[in-house]
Coordinates of C-alpha atoms and ligand atoms in Angstrom, one line a residue:
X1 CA 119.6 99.4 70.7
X2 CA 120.3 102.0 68.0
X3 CA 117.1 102.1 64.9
X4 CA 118.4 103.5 61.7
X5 CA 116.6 106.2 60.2
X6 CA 114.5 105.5 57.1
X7 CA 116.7 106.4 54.3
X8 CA 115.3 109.3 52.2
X9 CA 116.0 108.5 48.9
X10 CA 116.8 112.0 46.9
X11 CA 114.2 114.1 45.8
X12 CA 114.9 116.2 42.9
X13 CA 113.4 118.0 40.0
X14 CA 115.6 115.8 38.0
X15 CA 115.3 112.6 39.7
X16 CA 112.8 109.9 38.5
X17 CA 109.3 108.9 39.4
X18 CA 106.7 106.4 38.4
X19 CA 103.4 107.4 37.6
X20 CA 101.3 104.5 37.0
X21 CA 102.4 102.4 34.4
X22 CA 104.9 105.3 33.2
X23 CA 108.5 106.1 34.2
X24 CA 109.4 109.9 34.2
X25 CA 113.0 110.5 33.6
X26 CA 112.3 113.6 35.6
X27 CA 109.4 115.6 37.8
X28 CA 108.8 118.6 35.0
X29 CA 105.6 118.4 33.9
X30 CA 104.4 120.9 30.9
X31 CA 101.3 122.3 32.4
X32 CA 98.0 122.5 30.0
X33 CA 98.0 125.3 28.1
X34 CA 95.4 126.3 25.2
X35 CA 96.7 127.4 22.5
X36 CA 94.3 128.0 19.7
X37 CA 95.7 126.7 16.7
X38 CA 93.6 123.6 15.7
X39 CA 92.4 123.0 11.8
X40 CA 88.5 123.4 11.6
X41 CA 86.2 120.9 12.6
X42 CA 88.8 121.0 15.9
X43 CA 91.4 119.0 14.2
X44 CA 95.4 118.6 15.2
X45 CA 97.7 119.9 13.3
X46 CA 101.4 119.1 12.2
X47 CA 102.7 122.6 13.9
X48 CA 100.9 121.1 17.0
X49 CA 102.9 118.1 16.4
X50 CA 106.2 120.1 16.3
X51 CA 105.4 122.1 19.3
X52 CA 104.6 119.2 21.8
X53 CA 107.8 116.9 20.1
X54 CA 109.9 120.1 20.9
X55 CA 108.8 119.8 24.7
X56 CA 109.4 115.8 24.8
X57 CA 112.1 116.2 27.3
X58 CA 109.2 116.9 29.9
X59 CA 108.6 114.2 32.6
X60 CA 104.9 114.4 31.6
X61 CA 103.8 116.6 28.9
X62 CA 99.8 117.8 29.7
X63 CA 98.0 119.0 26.4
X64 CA 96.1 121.7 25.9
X65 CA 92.6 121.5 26.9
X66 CA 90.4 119.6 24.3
X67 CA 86.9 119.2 24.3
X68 CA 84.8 116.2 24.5
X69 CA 81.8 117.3 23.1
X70 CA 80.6 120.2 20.5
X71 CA 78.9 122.0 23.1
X72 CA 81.8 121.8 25.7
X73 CA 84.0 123.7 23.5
X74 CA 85.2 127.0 25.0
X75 CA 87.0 128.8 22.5
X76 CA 87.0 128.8 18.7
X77 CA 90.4 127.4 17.1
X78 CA 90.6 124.3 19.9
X79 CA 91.1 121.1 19.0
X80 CA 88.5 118.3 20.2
X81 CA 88.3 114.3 21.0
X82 CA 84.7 113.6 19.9
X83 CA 85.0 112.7 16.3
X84 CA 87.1 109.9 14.9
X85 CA 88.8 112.5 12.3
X86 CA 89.3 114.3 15.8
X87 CA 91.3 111.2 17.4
X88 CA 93.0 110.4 14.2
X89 CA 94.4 114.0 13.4
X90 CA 95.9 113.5 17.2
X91 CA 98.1 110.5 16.3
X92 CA 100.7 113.2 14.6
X93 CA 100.9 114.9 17.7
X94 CA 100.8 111.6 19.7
X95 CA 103.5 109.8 17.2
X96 CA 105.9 112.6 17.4
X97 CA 106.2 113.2 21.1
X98 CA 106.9 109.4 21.9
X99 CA 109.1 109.7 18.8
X100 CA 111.1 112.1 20.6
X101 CA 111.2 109.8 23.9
X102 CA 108.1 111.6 25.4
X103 CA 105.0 110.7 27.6
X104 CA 101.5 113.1 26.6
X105 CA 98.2 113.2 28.3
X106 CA 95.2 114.8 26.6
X107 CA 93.8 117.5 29.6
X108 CA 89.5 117.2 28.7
X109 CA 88.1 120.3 28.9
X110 CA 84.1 120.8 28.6
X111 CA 83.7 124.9 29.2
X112 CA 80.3 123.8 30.3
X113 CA 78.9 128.0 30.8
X114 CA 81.8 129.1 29.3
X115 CA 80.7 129.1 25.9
X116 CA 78.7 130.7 23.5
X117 CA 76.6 129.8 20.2
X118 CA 78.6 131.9 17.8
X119 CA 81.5 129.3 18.4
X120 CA 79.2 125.7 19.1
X121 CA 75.9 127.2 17.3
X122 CA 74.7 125.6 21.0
X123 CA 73.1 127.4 24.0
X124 CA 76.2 126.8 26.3
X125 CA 74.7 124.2 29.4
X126 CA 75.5 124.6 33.1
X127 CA 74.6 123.1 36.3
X128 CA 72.3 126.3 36.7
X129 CA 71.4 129.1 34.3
X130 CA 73.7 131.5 36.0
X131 CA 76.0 133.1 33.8
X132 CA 79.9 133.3 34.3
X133 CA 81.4 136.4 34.6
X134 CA 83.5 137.8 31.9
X135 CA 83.6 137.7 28.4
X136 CA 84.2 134.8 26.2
X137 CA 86.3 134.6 22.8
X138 CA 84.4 133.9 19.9
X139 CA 84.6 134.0 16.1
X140 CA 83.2 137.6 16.4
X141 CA 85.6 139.1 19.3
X142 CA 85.0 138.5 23.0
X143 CA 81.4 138.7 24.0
X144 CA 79.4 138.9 27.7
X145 CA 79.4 135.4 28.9
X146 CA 75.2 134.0 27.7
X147 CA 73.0 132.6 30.3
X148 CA 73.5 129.4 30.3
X149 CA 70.4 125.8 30.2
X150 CA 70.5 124.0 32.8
X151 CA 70.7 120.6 32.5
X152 CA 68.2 118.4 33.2
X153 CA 68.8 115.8 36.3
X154 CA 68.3 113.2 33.7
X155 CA 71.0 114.6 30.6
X156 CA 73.7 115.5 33.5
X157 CA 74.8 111.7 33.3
X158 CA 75.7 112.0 29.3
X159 CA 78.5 115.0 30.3
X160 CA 80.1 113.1 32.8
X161 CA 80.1 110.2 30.0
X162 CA 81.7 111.9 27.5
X163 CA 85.0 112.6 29.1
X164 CA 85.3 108.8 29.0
X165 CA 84.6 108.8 25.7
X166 CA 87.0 111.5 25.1
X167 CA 89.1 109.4 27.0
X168 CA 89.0 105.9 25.2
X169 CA 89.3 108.0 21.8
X170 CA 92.3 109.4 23.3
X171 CA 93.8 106.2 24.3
X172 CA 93.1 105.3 20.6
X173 CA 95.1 108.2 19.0
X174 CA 98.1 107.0 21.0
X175 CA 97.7 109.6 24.4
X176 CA 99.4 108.1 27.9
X177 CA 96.5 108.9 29.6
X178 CA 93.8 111.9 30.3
X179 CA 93.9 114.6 33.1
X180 CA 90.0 115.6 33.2
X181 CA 90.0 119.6 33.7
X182 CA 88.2 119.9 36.9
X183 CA 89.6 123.0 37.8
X184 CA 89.6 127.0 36.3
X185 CA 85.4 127.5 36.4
X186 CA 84.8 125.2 33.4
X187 CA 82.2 122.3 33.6
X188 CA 83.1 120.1 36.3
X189 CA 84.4 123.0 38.8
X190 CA 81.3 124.9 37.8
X191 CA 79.6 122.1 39.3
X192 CA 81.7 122.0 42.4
X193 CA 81.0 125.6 43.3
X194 CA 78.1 127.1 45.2
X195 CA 77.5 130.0 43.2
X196 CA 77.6 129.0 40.0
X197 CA 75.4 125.3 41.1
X198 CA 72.5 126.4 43.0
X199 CA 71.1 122.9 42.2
X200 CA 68.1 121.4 44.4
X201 CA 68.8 117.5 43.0
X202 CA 71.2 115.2 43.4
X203 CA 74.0 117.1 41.6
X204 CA 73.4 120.3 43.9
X205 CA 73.1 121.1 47.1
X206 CA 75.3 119.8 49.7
X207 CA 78.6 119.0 49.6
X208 CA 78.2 115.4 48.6
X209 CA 76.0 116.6 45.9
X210 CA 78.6 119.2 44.7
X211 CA 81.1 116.7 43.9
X212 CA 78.7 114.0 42.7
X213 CA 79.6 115.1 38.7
X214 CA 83.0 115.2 39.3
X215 CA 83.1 111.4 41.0
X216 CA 80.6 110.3 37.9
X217 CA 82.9 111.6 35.7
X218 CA 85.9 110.5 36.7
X219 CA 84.4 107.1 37.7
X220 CA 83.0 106.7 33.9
X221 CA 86.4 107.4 32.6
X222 CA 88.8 105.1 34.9
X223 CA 86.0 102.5 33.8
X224 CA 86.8 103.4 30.3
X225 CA 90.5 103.6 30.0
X226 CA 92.0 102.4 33.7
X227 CA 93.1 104.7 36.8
X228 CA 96.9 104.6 36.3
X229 CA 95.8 107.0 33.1
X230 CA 93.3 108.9 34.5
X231 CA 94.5 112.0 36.2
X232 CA 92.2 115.4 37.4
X233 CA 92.8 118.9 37.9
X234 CA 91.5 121.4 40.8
X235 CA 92.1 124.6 41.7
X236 CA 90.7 124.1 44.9
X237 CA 89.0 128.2 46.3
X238 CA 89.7 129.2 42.9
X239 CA 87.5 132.1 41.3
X240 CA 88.2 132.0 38.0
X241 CA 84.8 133.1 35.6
X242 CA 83.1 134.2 38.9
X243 CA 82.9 130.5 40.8
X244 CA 83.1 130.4 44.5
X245 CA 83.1 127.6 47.0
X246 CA 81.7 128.4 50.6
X247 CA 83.7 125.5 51.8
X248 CA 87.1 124.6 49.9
X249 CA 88.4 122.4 52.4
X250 CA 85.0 120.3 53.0
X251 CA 84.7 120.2 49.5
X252 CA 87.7 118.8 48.2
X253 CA 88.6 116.1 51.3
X254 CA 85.0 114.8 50.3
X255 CA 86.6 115.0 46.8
X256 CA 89.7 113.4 47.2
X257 CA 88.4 111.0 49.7
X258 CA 86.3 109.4 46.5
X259 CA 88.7 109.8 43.8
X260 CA 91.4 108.0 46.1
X261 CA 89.0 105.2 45.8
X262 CA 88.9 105.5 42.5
X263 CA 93.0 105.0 42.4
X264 CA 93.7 108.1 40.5
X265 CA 96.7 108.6 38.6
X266 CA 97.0 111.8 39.8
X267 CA 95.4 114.8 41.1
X268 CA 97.2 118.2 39.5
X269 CA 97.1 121.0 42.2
X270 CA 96.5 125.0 41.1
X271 CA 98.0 127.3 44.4
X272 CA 94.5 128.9 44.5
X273 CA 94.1 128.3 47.7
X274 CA 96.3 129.5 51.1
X275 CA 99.1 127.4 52.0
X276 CA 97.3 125.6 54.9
X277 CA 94.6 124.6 52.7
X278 CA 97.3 122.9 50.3
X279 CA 98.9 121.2 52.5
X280 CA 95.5 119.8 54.5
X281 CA 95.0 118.6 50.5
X282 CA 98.2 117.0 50.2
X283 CA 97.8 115.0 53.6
X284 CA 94.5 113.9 52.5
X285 CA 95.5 112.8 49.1
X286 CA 97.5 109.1 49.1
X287 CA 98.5 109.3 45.9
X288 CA 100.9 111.5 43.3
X289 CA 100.4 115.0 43.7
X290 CA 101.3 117.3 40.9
X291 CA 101.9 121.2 42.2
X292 CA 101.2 124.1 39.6
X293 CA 102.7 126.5 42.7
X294 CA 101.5 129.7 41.2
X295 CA 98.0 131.2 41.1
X296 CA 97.6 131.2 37.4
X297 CA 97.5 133.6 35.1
X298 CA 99.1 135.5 38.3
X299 CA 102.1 138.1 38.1
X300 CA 104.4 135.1 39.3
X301 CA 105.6 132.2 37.0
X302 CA 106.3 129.0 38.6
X303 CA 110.4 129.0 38.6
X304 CA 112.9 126.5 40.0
X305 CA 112.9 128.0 43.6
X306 CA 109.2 127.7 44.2
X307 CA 109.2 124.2 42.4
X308 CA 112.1 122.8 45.1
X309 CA 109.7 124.3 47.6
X310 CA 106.9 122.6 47.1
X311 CA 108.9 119.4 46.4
X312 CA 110.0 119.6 49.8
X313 CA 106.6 120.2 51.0
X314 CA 105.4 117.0 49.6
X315 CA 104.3 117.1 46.2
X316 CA 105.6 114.5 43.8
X317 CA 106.0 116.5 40.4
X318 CA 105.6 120.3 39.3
X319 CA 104.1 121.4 36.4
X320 CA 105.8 124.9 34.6
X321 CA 103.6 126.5 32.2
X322 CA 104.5 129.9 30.7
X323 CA 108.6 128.5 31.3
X324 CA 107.3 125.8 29.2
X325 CA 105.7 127.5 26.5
X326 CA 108.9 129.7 25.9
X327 CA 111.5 127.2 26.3
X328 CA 111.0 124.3 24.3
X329 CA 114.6 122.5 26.7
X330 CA 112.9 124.0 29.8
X331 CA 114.3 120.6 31.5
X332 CA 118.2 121.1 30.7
X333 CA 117.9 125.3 31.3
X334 CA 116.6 123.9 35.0
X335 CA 119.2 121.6 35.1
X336 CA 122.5 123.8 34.4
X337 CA 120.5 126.7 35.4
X338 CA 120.5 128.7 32.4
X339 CA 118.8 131.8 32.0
X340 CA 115.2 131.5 30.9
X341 CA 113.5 133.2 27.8
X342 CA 110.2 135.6 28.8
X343 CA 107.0 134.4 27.5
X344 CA 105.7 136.4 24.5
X345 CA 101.3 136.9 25.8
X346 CA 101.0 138.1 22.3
X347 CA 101.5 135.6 20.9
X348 CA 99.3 133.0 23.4
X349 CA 96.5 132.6 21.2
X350 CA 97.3 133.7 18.2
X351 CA 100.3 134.1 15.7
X352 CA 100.5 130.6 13.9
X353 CA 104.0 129.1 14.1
X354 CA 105.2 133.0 15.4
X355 CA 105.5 132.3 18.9
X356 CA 104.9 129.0 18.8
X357 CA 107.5 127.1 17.3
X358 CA 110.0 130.2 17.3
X359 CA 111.3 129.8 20.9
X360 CA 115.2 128.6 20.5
X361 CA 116.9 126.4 22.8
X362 CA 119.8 127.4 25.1
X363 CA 123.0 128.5 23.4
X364 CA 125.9 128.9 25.3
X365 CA 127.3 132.5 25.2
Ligands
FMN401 C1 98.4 130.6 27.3 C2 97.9 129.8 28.5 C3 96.9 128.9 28.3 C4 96.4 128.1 29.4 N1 95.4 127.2 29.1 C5 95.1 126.3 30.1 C6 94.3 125.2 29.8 O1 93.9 124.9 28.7 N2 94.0 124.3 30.8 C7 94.4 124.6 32.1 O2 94.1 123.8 33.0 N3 95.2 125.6 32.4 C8 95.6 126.5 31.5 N4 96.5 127.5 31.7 C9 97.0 127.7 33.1 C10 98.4 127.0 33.2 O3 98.3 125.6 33.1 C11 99.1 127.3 34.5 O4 98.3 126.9 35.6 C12 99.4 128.8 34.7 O5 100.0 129.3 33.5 C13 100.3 129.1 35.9 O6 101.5 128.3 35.9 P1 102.9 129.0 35.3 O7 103.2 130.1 36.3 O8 103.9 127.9 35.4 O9 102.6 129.5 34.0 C14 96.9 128.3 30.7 C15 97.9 129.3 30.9 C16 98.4 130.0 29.8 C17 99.6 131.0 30.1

């Protein structure tokens, strides 16, 4: 008797995929990336607008990080989802990307220790008042990162809530959906680590109570806006701000063992980790996997031959972000495999429109 092989359907960075209720005319996703040019009061703006319509041709555009409270802001100049001026000034950005045949989700980012008062006029909070390590933009030039409160058992619960109200807001001002930062040292990784949570309660501890902020938080928010829009992001052995985690691989198949219950969207990947560790994450995750292939901020940028890679070791999508930022038709250059344009770091958080809206698209020679 002869058994046919399954037929593998094509897997390509310009092939489709369904994500939830959305259908990606390709697998290029714009990674988050902060850019710093928000009114006051952490409002959107209409270059913010232009910027993300110019990038519509991604599968999945992810914004910039936005905070979801006062207090969780990181850096001055970024724009927030906790006021209804907030959600309203979004709708520009929002209206203009779908305008240009786009899908957006708003990344929620509480910096959690990673904060100061000069920028919130707020102690920064933290699962324990152990300060990160670096130094923190603020209105008045980077400063030593401030010890930060630590919350009370009792106020832990309202941070978790306020991605999901981040989250409905967002929904409002017309967003596909929300990836909740969970990743880079900021709130909800701070959390996960065991250096920066040296926590006796139930939000400390052992690995179950490591994750227990992350589950609440993500929990709150699929009850808020649905799982097929709620995505999260990890950077799973990251040190980024001075976190470490004794136990990467404990930690996050404990992780991804209640967030698949939870029917995520998504989880969004950062290669912090060694390769085996990756791939244990991949197996254990059922659902979509997004790759960001590179370690961040690293000397490599993620490129076409590290994004086929990792397609072909199992992730569903790939997320470019410094190729993103300086080619606004990052899709078609992959596709005809034109020369890329560098990204200006000059210009990453500050400049206005300069380096911002001033990247052309591909002319032919
Ligand atoms: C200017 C800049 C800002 C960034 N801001 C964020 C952010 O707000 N949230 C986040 O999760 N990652 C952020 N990142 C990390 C990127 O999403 C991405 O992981 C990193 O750039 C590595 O991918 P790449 O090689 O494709 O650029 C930022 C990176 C850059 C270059």
């Amino acid at each position: 008797m002869t058994t046919l092989a399954p037929s593998t359907p094509e897997v390509s960075l310009h092939s489709g995929y369904r994500l939830g209720e959305l259908t990606l005319p390709n697998r290029v996703v714009m990674a988050p990336m902060t850019r710093v040019r928000a009114a006051s009061g952490g409002l959107a703006t209409a270059s913010m607008a232009a910027y993300y319509a110019q990038r519509a041709t991604a599968g999945l555009i992810v914004s910039e990080g936005v905070q979801p409270s006062l207090v969780g802001q990181s850096n001055p100049g970024t724009p927030g989802l906790h006021t209804d001026e907030q959600a309203a000034s979004w709708r520009q950005v929002t209206g203009a990307v779908h305008a240009n045949g786009g899908r957006i989700f708003a990344q929620l980012m509480h910096g959690g220790r990673v904060s100061h008062a000069d920028t919130t006029g707020m102690q920064p909070v933290g699962p324990s008042a152990v300060p990160a390590v670096g130094e923190v933009f603020t209105p008045n030039g980077p400063q030593p990162t401030p010890v930060p409160r630590a919350l009370e058992t009792d106020e832990v619960p309202e941070h978790a809530r306020s991605y999901a109200e981040a989250a409905r807001r967002a929904i409002e001002a017309g967003f596909d959906g929300v990836e909740l930062h969970g990743a880079n040292g900021y709130l909800i990784s701070q959390f996960l680590s065991s250096n920066a949570n040296l926590r006796t309660d139930r939000y400390g501890g052992s690995v179950q109570g490591r994750i227990r902020f992350a589950v609440e938080a993500a929990s709150a928010t699929v009850e808020a806006i649905g799982a097929s829009r709620t995505g999260i992001r990890l950077s799973p052995d990251g040190t980024f701000w001075g976190v470490a985690e004794d136990d990467p691989v404990e930690l996050y198949t404990a992780l991804l063992g209640e967030l698949a219950d939870l029917g995520l969207a998504y989880i969004h990947v950062e290669a912090t980790a060694d390769e085996p560790t990756l791939l244990a994450l991949r197996r254990a995750w059922p659902g979509t996997l997004i790759m960001n292939p590179v370690l961040p901020m690293g000397p490599d940028q993620t490129d076409r031959a590290t994004a086929d890679r990792w397609l072909g070791l199992g992730a569903d999508l790939i997320s470019f972000g410094r190729a993103f930022l300086a080619n606004p038709d990052l899709v078609e250059r992959l596709r005809i495999g034109a020369p890329l344009t560098p990204a200006d770091e000059t210009t990453y958080y500050q400049g206005g429109n300069q380096g911002y809206l001033t990247y052309p698209t591909y002319q032919h020679p």
